[in-house]
Tab-separated table of C-alpha atoms in Angstrom:
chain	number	residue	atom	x	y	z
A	1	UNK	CA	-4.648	-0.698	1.658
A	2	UNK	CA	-5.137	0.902	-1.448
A	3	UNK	CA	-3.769	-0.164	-4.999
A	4	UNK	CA	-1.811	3.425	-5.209
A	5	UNK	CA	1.553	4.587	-4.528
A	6	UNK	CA	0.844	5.047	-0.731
A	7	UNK	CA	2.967	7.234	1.637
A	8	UNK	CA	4.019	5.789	4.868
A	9	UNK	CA	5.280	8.305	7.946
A	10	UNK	CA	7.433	7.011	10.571
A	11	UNK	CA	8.125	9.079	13.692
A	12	UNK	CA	8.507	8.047	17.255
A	13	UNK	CA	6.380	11.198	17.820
A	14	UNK	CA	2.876	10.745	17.309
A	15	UNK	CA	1.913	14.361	16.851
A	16	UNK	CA	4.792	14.538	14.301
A	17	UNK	CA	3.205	12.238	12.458
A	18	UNK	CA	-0.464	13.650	12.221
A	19	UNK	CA	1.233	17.136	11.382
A	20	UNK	CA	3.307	15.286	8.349
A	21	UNK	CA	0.211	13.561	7.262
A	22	UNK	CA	-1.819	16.554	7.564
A	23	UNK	CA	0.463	18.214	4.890
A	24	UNK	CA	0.616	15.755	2.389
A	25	UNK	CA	-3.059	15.051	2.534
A	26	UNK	CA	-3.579	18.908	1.387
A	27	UNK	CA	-1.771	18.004	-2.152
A	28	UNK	CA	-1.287	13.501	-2.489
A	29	UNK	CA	-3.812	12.192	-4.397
A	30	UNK	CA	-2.126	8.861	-5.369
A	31	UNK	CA	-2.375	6.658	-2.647
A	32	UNK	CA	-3.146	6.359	0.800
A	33	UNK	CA	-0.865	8.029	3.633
A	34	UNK	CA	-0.216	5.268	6.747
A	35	UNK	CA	1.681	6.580	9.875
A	36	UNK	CA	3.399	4.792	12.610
A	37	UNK	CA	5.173	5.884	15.847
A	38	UNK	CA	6.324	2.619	16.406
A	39	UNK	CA	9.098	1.416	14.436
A	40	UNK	CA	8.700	-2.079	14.774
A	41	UNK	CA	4.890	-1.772	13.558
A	42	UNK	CA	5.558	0.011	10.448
A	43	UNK	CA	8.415	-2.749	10.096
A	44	UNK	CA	6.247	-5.283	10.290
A	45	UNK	CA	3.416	-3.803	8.291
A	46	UNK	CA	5.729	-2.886	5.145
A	47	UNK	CA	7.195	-6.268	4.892
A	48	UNK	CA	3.559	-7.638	4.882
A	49	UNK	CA	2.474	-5.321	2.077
A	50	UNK	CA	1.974	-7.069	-1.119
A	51	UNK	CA	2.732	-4.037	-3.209
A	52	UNK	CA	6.509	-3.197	-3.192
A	53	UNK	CA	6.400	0.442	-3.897
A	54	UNK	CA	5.823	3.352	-1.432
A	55	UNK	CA	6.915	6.850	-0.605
A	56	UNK	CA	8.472	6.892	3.003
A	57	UNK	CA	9.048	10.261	5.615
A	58	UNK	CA	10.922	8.643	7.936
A	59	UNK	CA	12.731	9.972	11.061
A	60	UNK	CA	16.203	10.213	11.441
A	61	UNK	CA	15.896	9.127	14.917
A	62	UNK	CA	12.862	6.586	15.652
A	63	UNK	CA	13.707	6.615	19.474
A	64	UNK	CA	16.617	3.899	20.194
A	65	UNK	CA	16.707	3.122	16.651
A	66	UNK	CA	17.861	4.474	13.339
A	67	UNK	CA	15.444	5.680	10.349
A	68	UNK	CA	18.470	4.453	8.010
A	69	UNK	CA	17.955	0.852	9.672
A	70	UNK	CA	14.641	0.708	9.255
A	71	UNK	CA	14.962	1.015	5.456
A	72	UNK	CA	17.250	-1.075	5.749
A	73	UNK	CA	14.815	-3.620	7.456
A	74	UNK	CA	12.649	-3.237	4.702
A	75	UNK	CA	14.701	-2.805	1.540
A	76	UNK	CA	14.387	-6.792	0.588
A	77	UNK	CA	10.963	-5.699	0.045
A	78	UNK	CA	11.330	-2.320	-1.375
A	79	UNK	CA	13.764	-2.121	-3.198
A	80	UNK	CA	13.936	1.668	-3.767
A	81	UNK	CA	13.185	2.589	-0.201
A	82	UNK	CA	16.306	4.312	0.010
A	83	UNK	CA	15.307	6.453	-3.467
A	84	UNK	CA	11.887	6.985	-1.844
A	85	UNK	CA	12.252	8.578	1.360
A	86	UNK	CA	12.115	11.478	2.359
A	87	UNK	CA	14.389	11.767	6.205
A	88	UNK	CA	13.588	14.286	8.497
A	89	UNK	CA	15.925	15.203	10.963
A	90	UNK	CA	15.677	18.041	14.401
A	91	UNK	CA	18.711	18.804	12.776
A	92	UNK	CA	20.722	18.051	9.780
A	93	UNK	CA	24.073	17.839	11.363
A	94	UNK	CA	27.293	16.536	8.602
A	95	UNK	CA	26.923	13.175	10.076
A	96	UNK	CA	23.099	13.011	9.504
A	97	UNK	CA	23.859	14.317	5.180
A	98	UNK	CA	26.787	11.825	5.401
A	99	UNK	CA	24.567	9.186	6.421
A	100	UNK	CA	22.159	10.370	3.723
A	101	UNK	CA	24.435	10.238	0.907
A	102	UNK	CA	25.960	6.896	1.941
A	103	UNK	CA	22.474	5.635	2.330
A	104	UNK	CA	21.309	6.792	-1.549
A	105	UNK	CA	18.666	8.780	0.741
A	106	UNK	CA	18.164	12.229	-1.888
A	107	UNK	CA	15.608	13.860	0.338
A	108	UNK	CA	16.362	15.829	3.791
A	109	UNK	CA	14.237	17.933	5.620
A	110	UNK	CA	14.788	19.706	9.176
A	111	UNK	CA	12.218	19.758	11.587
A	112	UNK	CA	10.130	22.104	11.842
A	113	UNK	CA	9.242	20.807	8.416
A	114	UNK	CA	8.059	23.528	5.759
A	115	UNK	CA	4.768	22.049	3.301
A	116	UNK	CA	6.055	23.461	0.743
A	117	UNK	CA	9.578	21.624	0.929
A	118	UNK	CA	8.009	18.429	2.147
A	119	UNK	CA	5.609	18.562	-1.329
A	120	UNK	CA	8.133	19.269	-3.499
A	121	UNK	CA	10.073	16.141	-1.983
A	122	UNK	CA	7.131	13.668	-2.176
A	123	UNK	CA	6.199	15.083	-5.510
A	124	UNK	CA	9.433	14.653	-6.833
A	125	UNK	CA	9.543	10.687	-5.911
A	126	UNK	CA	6.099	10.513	-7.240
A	127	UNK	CA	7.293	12.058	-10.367
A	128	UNK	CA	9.176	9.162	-10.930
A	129	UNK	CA	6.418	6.816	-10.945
A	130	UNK	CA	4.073	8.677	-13.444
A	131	UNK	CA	6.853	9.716	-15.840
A	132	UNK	CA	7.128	5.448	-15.764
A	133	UNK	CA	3.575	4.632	-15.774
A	134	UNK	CA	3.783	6.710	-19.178
């Protein structure tokens, strides 16, 4: 675990998850980039982070569970999941924004996912940070 502002991926598709790490490794220098198919893993590994801060791509649809839940799961931790994620949907239907916007969730992408959409997403949140480590 590095002392960075690490990204973590969550898809219930494995090679989804190599492709999405594949892309931000090409431009994220801040941090390390984690990725998990397995919702309850990354669960379980975020709440036993001692840093509270991370960038998340999460999945709209992690299998039989929600990507909104899971930062839900974790928000007690993370405060600003929500802020930090970036969702990522097969398709960004009106319930899937609706669910963004009443989530605080500023980020969605549609699968396939374009690099240079996804890096000027993550870059954005990172943004954030540096402007406040200023």
């Amino acid at each position: 675990m590095s002392d960075g502002l690490d990204v973590i991926v969550v898809d219930d598709e494995q090679s989804v998850c190599k492709v999405i790490a594949s892309i931000i490794k090409k431009f994220y220098v801040w941090g390390d980039i984690v990725t998990y198919s397995d919702v309850d893993e990354a669960t379980s590994y975020c709440l036993n982070r001692e840093i509270g801060v991370a960038i998340f791509v999460v999945d709209v649809f992690l299998g039989g569970k929600s990507g909104f839940l899971f930062l839900d799961s974790i928000e007690e931790r993370f405060p600003s999941a929500h802020k930090d994620a970036v969702i990522i949907s097969g398709m960004a239907s009106d319930d899937v924004v609706n669910m963004c916007l009443a989530s605080d969730v500023n980020y969605l992408l549609e699968k396939p996912v374009k690099p240079y959409a996804l890096q000027l997403a993550v870059r954005a949140i990172t943004g954030k940070y540096l402007d406040f480590a200023k």
